[in-house]
PDB file of C-alpha atoms in Angstrom:
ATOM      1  CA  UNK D   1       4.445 -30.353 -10.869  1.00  0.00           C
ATOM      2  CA  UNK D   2       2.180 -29.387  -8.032  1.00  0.00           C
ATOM      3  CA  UNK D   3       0.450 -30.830  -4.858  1.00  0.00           C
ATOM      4  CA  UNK D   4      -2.580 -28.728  -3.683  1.00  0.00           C
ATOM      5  CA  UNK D   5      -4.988 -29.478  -1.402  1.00  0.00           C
ATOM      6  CA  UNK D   6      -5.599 -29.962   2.197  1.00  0.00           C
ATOM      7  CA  UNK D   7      -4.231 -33.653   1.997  1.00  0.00           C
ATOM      8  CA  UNK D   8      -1.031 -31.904   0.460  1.00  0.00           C
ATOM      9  CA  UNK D   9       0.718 -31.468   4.094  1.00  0.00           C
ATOM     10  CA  UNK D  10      -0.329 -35.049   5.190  1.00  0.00           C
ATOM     11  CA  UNK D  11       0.977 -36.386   1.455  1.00  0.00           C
ATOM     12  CA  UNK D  12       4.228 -34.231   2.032  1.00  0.00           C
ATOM     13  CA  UNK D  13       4.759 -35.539   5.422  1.00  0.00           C
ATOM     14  CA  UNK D  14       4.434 -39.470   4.449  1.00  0.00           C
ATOM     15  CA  UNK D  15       6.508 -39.443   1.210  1.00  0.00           C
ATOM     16  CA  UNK D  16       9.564 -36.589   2.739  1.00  0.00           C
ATOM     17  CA  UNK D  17       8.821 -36.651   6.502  1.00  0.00           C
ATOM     18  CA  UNK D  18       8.275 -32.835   6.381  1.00  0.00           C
ATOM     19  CA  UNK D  19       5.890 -30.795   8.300  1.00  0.00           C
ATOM     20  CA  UNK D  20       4.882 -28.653   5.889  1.00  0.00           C
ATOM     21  CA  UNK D  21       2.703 -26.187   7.677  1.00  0.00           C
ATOM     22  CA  UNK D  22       6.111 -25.507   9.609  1.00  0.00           C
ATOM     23  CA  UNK D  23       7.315 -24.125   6.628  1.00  0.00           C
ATOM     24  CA  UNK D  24       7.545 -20.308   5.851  1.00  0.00           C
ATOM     25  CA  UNK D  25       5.511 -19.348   2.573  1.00  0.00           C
ATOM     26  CA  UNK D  26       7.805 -20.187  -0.532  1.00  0.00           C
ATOM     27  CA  UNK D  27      10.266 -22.000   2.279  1.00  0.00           C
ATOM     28  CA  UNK D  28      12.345 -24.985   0.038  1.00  0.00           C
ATOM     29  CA  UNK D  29      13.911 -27.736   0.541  1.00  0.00           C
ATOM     30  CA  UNK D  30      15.708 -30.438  -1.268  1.00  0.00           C
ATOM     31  CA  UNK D  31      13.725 -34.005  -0.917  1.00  0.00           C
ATOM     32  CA  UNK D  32      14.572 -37.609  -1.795  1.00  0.00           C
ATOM     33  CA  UNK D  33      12.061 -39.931  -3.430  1.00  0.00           C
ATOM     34  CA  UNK D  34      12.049 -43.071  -5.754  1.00  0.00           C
ATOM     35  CA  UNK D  35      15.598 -44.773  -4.067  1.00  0.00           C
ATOM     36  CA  UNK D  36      17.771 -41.741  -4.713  1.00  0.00           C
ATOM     37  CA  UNK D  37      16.029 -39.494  -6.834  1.00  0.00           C
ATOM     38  CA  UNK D  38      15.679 -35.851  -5.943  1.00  0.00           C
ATOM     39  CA  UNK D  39      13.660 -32.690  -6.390  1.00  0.00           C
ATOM     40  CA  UNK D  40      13.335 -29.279  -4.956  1.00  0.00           C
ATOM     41  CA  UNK D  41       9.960 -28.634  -2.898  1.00  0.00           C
ATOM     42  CA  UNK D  42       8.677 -25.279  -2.185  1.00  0.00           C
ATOM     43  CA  UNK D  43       5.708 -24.105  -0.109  1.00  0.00           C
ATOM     44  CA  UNK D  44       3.451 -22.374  -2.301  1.00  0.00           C
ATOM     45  CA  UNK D  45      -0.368 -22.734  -2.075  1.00  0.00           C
ATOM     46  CA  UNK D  46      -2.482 -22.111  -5.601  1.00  0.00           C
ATOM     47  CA  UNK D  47      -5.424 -22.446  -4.414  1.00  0.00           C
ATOM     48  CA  UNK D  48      -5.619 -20.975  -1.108  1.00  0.00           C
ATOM     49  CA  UNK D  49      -5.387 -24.533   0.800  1.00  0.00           C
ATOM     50  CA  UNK D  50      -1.504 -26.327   1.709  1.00  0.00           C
ATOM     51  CA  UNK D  51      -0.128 -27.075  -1.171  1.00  0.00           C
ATOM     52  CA  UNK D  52       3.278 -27.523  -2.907  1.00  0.00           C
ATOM     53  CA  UNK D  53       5.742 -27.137  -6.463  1.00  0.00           C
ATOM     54  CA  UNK D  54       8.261 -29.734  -7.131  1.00  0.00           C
ATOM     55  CA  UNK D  55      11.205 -29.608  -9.248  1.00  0.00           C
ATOM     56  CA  UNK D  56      13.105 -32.397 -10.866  1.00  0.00           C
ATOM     57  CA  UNK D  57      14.564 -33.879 -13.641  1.00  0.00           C
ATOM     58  CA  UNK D  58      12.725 -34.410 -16.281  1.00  0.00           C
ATOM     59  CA  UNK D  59      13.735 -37.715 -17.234  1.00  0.00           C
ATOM     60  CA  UNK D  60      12.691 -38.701 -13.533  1.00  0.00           C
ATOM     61  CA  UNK D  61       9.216 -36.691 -13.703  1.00  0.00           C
ATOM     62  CA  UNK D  62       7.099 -39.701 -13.616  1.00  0.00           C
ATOM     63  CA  UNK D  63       8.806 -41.351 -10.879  1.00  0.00           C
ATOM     64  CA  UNK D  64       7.876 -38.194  -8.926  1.00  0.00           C
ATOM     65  CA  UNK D  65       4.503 -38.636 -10.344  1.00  0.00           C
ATOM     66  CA  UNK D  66       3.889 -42.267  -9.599  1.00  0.00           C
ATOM     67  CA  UNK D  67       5.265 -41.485  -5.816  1.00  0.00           C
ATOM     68  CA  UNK D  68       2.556 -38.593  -5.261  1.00  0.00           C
ATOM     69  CA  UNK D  69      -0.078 -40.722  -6.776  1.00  0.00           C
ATOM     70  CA  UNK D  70       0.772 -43.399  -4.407  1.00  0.00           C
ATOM     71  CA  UNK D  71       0.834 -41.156  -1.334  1.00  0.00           C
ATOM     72  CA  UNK D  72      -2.454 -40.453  -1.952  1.00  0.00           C
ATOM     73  CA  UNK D  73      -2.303 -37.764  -4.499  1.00  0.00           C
ATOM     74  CA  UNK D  74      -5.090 -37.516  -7.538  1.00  0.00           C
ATOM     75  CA  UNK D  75      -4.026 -36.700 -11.150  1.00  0.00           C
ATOM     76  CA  UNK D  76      -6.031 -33.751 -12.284  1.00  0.00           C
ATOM     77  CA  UNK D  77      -5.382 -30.269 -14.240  1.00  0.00           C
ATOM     78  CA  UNK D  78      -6.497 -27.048 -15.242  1.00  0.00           C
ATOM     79  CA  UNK D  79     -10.298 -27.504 -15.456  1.00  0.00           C
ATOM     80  CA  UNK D  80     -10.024 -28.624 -11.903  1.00  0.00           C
ATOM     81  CA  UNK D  81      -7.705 -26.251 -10.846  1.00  0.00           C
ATOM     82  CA  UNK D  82      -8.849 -23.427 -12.190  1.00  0.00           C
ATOM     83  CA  UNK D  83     -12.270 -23.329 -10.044  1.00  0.00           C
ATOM     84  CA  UNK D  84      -9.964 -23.828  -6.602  1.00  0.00           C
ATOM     85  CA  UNK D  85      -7.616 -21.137  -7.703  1.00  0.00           C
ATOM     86  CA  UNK D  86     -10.131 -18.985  -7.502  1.00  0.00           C
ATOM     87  CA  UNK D  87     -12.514 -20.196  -5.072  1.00  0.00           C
ATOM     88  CA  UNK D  88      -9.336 -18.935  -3.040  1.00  0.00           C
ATOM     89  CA  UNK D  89      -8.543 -15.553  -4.473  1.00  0.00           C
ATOM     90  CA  UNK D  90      -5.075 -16.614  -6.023  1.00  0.00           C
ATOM     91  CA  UNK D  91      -4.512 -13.646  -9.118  1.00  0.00           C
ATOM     92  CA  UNK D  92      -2.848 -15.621 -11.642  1.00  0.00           C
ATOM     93  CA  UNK D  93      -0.757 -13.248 -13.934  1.00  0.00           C
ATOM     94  CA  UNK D  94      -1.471 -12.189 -17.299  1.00  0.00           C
ATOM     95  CA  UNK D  95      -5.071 -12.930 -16.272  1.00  0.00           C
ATOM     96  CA  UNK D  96      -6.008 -11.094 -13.214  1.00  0.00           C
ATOM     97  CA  UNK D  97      -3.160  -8.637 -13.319  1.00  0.00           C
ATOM     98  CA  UNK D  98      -0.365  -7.668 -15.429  1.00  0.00           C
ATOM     99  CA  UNK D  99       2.287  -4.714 -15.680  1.00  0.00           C
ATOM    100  CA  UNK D 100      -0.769  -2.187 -15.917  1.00  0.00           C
ATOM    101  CA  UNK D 101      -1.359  -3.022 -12.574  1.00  0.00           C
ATOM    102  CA  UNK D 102      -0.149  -1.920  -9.078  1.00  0.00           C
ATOM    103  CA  UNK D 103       0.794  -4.744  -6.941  1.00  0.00           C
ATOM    104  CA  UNK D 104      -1.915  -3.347  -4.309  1.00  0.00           C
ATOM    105  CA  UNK D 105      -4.780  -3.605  -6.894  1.00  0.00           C
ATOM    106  CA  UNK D 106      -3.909  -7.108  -7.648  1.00  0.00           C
ATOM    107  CA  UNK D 107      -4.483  -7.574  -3.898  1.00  0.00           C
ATOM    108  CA  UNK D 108      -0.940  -9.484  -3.185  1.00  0.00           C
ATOM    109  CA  UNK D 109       0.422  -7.346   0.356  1.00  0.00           C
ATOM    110  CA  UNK D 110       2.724  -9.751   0.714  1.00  0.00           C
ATOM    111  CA  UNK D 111       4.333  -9.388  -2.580  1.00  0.00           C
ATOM    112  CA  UNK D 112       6.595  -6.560  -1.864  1.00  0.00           C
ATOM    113  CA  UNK D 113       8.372  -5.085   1.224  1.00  0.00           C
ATOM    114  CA  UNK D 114       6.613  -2.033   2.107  1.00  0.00           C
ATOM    115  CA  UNK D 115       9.879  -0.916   4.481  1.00  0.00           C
ATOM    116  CA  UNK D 116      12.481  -1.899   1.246  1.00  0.00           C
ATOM    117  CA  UNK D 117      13.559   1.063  -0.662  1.00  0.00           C
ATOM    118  CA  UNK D 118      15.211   1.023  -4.107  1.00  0.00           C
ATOM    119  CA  UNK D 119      13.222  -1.153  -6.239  1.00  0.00           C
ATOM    120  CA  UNK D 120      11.376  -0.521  -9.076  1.00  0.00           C
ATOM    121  CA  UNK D 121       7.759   1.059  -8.292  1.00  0.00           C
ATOM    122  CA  UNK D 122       8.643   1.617  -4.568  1.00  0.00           C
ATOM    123  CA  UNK D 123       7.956   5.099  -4.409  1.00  0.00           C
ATOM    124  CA  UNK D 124       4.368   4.391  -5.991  1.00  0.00           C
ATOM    125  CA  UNK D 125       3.770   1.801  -3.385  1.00  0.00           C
ATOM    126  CA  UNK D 126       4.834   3.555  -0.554  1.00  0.00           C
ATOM    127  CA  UNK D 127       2.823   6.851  -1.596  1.00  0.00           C
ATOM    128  CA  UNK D 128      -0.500   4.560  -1.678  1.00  0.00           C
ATOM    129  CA  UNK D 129       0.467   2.706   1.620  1.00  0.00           C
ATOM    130  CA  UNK D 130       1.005   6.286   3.200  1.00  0.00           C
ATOM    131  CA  UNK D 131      -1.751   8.796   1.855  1.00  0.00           C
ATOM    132  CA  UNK D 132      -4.644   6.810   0.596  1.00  0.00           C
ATOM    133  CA  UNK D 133      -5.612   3.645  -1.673  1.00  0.00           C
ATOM    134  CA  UNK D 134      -5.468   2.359  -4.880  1.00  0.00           C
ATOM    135  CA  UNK D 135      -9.102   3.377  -7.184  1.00  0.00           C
ATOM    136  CA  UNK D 136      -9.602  -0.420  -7.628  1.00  0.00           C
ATOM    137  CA  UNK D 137      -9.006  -3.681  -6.276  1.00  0.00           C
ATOM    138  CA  UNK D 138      -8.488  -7.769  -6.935  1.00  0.00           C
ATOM    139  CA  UNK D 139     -12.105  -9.013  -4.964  1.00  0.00           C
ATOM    140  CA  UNK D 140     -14.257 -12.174  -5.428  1.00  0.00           C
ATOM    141  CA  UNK D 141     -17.700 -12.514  -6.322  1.00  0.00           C
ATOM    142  CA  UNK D 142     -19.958 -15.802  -6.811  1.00  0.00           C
ATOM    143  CA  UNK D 143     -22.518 -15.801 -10.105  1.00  0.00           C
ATOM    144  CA  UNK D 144     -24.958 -17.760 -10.999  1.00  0.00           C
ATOM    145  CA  UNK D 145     -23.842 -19.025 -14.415  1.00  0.00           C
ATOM    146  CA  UNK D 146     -20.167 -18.014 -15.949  1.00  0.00           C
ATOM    147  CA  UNK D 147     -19.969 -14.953 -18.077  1.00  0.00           C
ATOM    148  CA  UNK D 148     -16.975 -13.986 -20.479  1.00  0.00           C
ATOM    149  CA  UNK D 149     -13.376 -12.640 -19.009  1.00  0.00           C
ATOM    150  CA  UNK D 150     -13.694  -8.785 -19.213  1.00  0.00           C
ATOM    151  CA  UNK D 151     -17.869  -8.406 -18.657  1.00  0.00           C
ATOM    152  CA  UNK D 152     -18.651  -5.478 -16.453  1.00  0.00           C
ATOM    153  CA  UNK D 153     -19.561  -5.927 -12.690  1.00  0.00           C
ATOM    154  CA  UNK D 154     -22.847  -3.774 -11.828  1.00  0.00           C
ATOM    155  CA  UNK D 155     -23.979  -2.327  -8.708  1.00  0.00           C
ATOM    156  CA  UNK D 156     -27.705  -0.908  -9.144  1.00  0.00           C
ATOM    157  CA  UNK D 157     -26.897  -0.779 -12.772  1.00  0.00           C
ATOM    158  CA  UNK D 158     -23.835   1.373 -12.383  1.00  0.00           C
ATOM    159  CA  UNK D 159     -20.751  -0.567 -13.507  1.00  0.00           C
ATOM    160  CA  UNK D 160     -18.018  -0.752 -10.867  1.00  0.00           C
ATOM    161  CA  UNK D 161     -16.178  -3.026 -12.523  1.00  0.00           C
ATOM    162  CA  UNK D 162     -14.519  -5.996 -14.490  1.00  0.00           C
ATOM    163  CA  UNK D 163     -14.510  -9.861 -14.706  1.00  0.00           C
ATOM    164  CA  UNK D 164     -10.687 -10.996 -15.348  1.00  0.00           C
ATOM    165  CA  UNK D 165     -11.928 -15.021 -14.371  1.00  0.00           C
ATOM    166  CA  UNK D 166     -14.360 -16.854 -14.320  1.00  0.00           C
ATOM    167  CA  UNK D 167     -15.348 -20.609 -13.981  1.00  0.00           C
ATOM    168  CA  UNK D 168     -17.874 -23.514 -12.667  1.00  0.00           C
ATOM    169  CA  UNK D 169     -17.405 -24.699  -9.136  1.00  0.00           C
ATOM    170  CA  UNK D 170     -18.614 -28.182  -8.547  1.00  0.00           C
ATOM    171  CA  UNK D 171     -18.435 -27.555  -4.755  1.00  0.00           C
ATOM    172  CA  UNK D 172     -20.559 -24.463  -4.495  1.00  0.00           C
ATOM    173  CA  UNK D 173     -22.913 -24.998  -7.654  1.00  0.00           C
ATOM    174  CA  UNK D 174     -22.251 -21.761  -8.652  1.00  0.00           C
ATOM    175  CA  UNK D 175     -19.743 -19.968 -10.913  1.00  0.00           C
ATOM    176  CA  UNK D 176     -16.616 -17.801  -9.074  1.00  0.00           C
ATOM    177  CA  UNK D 177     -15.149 -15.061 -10.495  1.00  0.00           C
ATOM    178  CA  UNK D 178     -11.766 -12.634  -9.811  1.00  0.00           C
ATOM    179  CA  UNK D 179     -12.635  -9.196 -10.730  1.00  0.00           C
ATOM    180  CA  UNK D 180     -11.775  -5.815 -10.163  1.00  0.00           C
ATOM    181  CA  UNK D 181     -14.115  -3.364  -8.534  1.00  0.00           C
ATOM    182  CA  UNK D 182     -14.110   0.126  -7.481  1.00  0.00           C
ATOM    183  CA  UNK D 183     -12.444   0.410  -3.885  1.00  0.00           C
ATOM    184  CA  UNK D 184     -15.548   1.724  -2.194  1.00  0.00           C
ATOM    185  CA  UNK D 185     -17.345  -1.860  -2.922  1.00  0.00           C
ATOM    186  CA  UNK D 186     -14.504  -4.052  -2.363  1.00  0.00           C
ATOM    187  CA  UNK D 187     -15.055  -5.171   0.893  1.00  0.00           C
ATOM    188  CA  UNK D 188     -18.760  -5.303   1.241  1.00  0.00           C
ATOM    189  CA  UNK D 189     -19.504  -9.308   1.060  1.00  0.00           C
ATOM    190  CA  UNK D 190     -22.452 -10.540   0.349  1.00  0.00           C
ATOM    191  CA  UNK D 191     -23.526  -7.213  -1.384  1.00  0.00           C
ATOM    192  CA  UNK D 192     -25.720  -8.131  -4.698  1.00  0.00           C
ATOM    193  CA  UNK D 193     -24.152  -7.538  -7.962  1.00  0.00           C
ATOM    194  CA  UNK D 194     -24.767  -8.411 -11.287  1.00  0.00           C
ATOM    195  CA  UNK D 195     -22.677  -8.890 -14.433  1.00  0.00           C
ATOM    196  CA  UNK D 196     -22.075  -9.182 -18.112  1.00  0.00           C
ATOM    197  CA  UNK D 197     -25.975  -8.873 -19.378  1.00  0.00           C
ATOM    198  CA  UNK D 198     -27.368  -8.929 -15.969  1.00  0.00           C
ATOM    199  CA  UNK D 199     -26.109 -12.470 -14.026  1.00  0.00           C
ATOM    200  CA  UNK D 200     -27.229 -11.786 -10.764  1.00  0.00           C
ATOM    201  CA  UNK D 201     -24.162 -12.947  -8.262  1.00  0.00           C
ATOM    202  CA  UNK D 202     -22.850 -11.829  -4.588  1.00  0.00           C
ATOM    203  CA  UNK D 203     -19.325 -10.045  -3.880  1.00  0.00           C
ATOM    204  CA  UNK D 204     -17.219 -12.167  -1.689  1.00  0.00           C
ATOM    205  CA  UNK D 205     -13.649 -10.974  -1.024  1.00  0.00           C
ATOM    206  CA  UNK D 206     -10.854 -13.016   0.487  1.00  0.00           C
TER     207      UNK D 206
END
């Protein structure tokens, strides 16, 4: 299960008496809870906020569960985190990217070692990181209603790219999308866009 959130590191350090913003991105630990019990906890954010993964048994999964809730924490699931996944640009795979895709279009740097030889796809990597940049690239963009996974992104009514998500955010009143778009745009926030059968929307990369 997972804690997400910016109460995560507060819930993290009542329950475990971890810091958790000392931690090293996908830093773990082993953590008692429930008078004994254990489970492994691992930094990882989903949603661009502190957050965490736990492992455990899963005959003692609700114990786990009934100790987060009690921290503090606030059952929820997909519908909610979808939205905050990608409110904070977090690619989820077989969505945003898969093994078409270069691990620089997906926008995830930190992904592979760029000074590490002798691993699959290297030499692609380090060609791109040397003499150029990839055609496309993983950006955000805010719409005004949700369109379908796979509409075309328009600039000036020339498509520069694709939808892979899409959903309603509550907090902003507004859809947000993942999407790829011709490197040339990719950084340009705030410049109007408009997809699937004309949504008008904004781009708005991490």
């Amino acid at each position: 299960m997972s804690l997400q959130g910016k109460k995560s590191a507060g819930i993290v350090k009542k329950l475990f008496q971890l810091d958790l913003d000392s931690f090293p991105a996908y830093g773990h630990v082993t953590v008692a809870y429930g008078g004994g019990r254990t489970a492994r906890l691992a930094k990882i954010s989903r949603t661009g906020r502190p957050g965490a993964d736990f492992w455990c048994d899963p005959a003692e999964a609700e114990d786990l569960w009934e100790c987060l809730k009690d921290a503090g924490g606030v059952p929820s699931g997909s519908a909610v985190l979808e939205p905050a996944r990608i409110e904070g640009g977090i690619a989820r795979y077989g969505v945003d990217m898969d093994e078409s895709n270069l691990v620089l279009e997906a926008n995830l740097p930190n992904a592979v070692a760029t000074k590490k030889g002798c691993y699959i796809g290297q030499e692609v990597v380090a060609r791109v990181m040397s003499r150029g940049h990839v055609n496309k690239i993983l950006t955000g963009m805010t719409l005004d209603t949700v369109v379908e996974e796979g509409a075309a992104v328009y600039f000036e009514n020339n498509a520069v790219g694709k939808i892979t998500s899409c959903a309603w955010s509550p907090k902003l009143g507004k859809a947000v999308a993942l999407g790829y778009v011709k490197y040339a745009f990719a950084d340009r926030r705030g410049l109007e866009i408009s997809a699937g059968s004309g949504v008008p929307g904004v781009l708005t990369p991490p």
